[in-house]
Coordinates of C-alpha atoms in Angstrom, one line a residue:
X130 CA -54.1 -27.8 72.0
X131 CA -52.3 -30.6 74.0
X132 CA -50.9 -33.5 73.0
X133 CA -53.8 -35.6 73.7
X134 CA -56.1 -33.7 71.6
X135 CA -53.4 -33.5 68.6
X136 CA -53.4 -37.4 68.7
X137 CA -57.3 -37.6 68.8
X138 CA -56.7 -35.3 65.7
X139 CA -54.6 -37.3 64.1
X140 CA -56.9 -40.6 64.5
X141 CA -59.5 -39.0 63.1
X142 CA -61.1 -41.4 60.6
X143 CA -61.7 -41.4 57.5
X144 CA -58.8 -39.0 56.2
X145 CA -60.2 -37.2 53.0
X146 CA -59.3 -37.8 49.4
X147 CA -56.3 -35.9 48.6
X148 CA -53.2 -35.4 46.0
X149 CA -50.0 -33.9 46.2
X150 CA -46.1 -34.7 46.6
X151 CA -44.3 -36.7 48.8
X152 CA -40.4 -36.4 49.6
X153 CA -38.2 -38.5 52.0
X154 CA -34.4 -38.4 52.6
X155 CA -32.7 -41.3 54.8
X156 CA -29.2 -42.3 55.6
X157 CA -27.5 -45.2 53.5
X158 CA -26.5 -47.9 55.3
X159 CA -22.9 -48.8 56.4
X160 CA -20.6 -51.7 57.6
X161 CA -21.5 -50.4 61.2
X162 CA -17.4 -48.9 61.0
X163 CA -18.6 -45.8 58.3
X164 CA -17.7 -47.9 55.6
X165 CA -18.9 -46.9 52.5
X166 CA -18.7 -43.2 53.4
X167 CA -22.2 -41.5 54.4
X168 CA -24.5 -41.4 52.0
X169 CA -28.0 -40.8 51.8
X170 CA -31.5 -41.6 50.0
X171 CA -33.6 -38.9 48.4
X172 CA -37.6 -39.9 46.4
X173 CA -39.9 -37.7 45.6
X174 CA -43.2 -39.5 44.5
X175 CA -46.5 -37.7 43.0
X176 CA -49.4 -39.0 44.5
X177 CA -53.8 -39.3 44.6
X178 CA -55.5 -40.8 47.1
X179 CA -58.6 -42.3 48.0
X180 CA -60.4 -43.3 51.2
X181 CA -60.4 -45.7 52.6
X182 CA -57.3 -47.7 50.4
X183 CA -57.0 -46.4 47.1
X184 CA -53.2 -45.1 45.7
X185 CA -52.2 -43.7 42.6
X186 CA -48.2 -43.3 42.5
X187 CA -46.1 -41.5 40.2
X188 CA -42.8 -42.4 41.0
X189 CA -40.8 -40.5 38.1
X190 CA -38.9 -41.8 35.2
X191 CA -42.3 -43.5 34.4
X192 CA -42.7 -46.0 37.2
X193 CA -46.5 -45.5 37.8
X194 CA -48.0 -48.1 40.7
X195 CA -52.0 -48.3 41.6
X196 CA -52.8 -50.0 44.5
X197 CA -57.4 -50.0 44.7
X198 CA -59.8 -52.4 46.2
X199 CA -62.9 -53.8 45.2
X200 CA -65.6 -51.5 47.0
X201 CA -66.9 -54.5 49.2
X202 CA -62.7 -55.4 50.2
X203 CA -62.4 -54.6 53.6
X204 CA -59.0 -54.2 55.9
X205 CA -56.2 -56.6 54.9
X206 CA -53.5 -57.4 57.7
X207 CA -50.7 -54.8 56.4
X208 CA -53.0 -51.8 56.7
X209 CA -52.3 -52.5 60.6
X210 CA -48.7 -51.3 60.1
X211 CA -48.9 -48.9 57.2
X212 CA -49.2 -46.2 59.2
X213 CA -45.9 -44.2 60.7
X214 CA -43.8 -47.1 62.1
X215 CA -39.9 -47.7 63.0
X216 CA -38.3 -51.1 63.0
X217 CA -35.6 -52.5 64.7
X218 CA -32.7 -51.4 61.8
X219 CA -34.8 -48.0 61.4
X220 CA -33.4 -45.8 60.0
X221 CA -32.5 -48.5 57.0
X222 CA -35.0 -50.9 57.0
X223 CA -38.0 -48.7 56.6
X224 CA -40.0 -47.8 52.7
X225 CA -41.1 -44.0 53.2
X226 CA -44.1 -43.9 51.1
X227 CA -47.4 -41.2 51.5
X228 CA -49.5 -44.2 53.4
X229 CA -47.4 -43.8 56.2
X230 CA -48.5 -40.2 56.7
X231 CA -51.9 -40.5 55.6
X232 CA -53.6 -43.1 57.4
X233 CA -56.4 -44.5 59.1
X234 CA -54.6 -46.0 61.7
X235 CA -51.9 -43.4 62.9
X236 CA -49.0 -46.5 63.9
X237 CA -47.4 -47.2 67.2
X238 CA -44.7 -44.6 67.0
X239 CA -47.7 -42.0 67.7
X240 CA -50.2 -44.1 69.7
X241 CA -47.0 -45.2 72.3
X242 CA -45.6 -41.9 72.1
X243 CA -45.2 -39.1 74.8
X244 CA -44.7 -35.1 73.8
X245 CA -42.1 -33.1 75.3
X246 CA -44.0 -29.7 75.2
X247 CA -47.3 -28.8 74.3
X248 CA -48.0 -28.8 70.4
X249 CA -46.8 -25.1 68.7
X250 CA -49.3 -24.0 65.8
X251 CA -47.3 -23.4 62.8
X252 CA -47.4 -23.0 58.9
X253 CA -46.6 -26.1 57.0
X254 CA -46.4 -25.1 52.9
X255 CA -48.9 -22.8 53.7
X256 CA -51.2 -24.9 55.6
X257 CA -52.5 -24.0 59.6
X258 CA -50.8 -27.4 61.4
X259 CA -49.3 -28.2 65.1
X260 CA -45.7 -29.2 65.6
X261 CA -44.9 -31.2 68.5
X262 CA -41.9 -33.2 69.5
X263 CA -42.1 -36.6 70.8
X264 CA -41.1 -39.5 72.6
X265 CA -41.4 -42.9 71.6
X266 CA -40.3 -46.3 72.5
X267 CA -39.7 -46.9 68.5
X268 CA -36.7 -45.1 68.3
X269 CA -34.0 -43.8 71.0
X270 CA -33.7 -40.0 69.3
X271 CA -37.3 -37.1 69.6
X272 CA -39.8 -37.6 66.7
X273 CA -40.3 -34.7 65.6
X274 CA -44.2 -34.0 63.2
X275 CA -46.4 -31.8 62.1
X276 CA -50.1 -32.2 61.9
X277 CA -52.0 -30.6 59.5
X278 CA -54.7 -28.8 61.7
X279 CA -57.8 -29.4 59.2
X280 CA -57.5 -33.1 58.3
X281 CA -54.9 -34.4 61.1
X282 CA -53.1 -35.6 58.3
X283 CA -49.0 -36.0 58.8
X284 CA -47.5 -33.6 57.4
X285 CA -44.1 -34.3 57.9
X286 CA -42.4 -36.5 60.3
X287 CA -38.9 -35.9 61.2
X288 CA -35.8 -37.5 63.4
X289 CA -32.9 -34.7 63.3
X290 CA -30.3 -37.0 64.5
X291 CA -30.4 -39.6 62.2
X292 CA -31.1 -37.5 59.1
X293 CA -34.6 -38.8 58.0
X294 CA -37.6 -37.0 57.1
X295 CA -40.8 -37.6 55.3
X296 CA -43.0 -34.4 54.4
X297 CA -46.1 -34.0 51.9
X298 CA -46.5 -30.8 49.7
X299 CA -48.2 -29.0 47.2
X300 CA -51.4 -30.8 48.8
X301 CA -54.9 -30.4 47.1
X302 CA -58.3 -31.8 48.5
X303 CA -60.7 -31.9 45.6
X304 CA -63.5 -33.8 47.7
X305 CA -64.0 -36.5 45.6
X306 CA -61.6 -38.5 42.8
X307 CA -63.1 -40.2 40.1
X308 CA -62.4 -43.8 39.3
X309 CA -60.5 -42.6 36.5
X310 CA -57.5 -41.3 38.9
X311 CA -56.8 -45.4 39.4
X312 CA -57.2 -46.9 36.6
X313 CA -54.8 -48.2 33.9
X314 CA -55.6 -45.3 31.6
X315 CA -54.5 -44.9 27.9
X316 CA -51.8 -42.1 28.9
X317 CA -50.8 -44.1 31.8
X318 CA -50.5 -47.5 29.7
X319 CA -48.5 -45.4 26.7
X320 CA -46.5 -44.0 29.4
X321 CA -45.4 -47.7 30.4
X322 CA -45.1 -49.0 27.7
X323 CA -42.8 -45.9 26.1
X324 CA -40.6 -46.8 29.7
X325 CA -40.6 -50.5 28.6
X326 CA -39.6 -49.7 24.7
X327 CA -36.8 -47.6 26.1
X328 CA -35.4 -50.9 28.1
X329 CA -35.7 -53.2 25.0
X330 CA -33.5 -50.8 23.2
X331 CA -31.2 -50.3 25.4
X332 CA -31.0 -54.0 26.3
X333 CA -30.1 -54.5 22.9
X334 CA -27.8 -52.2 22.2
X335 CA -25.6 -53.4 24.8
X336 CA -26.3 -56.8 24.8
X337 CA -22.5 -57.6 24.0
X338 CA -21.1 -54.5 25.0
X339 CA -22.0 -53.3 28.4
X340 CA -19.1 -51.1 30.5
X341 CA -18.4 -54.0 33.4
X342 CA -15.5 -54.5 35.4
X343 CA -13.1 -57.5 34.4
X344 CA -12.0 -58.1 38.1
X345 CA -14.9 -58.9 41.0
X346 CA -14.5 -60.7 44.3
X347 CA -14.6 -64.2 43.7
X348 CA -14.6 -64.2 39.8
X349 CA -16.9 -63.3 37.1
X350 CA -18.2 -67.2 36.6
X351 CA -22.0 -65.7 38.0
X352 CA -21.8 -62.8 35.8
X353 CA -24.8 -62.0 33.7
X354 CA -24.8 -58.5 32.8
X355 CA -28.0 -57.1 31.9
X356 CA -29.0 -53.7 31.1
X357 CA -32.6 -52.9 32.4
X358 CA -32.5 -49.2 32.2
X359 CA -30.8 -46.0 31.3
X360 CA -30.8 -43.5 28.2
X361 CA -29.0 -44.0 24.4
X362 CA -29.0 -40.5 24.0
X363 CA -27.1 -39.6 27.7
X364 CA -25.3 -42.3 28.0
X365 CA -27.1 -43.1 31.5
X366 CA -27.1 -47.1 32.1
X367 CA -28.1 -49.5 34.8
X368 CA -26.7 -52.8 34.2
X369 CA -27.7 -55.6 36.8
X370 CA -24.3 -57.7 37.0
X371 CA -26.2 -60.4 38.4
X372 CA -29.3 -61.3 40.6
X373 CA -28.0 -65.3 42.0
X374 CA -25.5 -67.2 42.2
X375 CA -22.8 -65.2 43.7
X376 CA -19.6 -67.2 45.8
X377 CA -20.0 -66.9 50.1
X378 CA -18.1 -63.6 51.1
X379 CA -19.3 -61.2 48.4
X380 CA -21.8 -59.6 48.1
X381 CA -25.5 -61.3 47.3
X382 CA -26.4 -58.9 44.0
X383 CA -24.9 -55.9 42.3
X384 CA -26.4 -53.1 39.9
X385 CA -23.9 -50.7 37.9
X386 CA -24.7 -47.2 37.1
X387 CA -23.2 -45.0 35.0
X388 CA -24.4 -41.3 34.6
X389 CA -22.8 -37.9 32.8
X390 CA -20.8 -36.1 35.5
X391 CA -22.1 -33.6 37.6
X392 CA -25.8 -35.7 37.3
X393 CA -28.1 -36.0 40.1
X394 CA -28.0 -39.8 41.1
X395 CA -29.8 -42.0 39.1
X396 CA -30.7 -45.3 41.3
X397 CA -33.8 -47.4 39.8
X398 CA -34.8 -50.5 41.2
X399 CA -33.8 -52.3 44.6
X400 CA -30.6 -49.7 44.0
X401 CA -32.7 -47.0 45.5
X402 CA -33.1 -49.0 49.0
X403 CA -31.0 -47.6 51.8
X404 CA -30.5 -50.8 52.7
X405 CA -28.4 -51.5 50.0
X406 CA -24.0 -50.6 50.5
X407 CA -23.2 -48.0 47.6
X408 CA -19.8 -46.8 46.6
X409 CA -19.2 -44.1 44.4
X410 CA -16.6 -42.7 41.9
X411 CA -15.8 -41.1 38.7
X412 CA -13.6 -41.5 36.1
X413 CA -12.6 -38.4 33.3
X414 CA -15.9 -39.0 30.9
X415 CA -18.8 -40.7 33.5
X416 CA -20.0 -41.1 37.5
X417 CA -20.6 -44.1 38.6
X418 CA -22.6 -46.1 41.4
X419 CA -22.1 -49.8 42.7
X420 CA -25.2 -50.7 44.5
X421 CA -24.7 -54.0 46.5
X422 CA -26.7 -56.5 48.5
X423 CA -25.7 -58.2 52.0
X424 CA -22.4 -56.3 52.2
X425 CA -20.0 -53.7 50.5
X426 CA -16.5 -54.3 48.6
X427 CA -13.7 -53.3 50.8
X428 CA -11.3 -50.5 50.1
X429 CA -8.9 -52.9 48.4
X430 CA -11.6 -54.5 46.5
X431 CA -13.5 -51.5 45.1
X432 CA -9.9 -50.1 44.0
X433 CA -9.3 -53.4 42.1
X434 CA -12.9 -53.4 40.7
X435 CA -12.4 -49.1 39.5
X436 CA -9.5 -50.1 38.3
X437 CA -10.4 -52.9 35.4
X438 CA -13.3 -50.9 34.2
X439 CA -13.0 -50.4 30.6
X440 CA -11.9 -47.3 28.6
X441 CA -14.9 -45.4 27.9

């Protein structure tokens, strides 16, 4: 096996129907001067799919997506660049997701890309697959995958130096999936709608009393604190401290998190984009997490904003 033939592998169309588990970790992104400290993004998303376009995602924490076209839809204009693909702010300003590995159209960073040795046959979660590394004018650092040698399905793609990495897992291929995989279904609808009640009652119950800070950069005029999700029985909350509005200088919007110490981090919403600045702290009863948009508090700032959060 060469190169050549592992990319005519991985072209092969169509890929079969398939479900399984997709991870990704990415770095967070800084001021460009390692400001706020290194952090990085972690999903893990349960997934079905469908040839030639049809997704079923199960996100966790009940965020379910479908994505499923009409039988007689054909290509749209994204499915061009859904396969594996870098942009120019990568590795921030990319979405991992299980179309990006499993694809009809493999993406530029393999069709433009160049192997620094010939492919190695290995085991990939016990699945025969070739690992190669690349070259590839998308990024300046070796690509690093691993092809699943049945299907030429992706089954992981990694760049060591910049700490990302996309892999699937636990992989079945039943053949066929009934129309019932992606469709609204009663479980999937009670599901939602359980996530939604969960909201409203926490929206309530904090309506006048959400944990916010009394100082922020620029004043608290645009504040409109809103609790969107979270737990009454942990304690957990995510409050959005505002979505518009916000003075020049500081930052664009801002979600609050609170969590138990010693929690995993809890980041729903636009929070869980690497794109997004996030500082960190704790205090003697909770952890918390200040996601921000368009640029991070400074030292001094996030020491002022810690510092007029209410006892708890």
């Amino acid at each position: 096996m060469n190169w050549t033939e592992l990319r005519d592998l991985l072209t092969r169309s169509p890929k079969p129907a398939v479900v399984g588990l997709h991870t990704s970790i990415q770095p967070r992104r800084d001021n460009g001067r390692g400001w706020p400290p290194a952090g990085v993004v972690s999903t893990s998303t349960r997934f079905a799919y469908r040839p030639p376009h049809d997704w079923f995602l199960d996100h966790g924490n009940g965020d379910i997506s479908l994505d499923v076209r009409e039988p007689d839809e054909g290509p749209r204009a994204e499915d061009a660049t859904r396969g594996l693909e870098f942009g120019a702010e990568f590795p921030w300003d990319l979405a991992p997701e299980p179309a990006r590995l499993i694809s009809p159209v493999p993406g530029s960073a393999l069709t433009e890309a160049t192997s620094q040795g010939d492919p190695a046959a290995v085991r990939h979660d016990g699945r025969d697959a070739w690992a190669v590394t690349l070259t590839t004018p998308s990024v300046p650092h070796p690509l690093y995958v691993v092809v699943d040698a049945r299907t030429g399905i992706l089954l992981a793609a990694e760049i060591e130096e910049v700490g990302y990495r996309e892999a699937l897992s636990e992989l079945e291929f039943p053949g066929e999936l009934p129309d019932s995989r992606f469709q609204w279904s009663d479980a999937v609808a009670e599901a939602e709608e359980a996530h939604q009640r969960r909201r409203d009652e926490l929206a309530a119950h904090y309506r006048e009393r959400a944990p916010v800070p009394a100082f922020w950069p620029g004043g608290r005029d645009h504040f409109e604190p809103h609790v969107f999700d979270g737990d009454l029985a942990t304690g957990v909350l995510a409050i959005d401290l505002y979505n518009d509005g916000a003075p020049q200088e500081t930052p664009a919007m801002a979600v609050l998190i609170r969590q138990q110490l010693g929690s995993a981090p809890f980041e729903p919403g636009w929070a869980a984009d690497p794109e997004a600045f996030v500082h960190r702290w704790q205090d003697a009863n909770w952890q918390w997490t200040l996601a921000l948009w368009g640029q991070p508090l400074s030292p001094e700032q996030l020491e002022r904003v810690t510092g007029s959060m209410p006892e708890n």
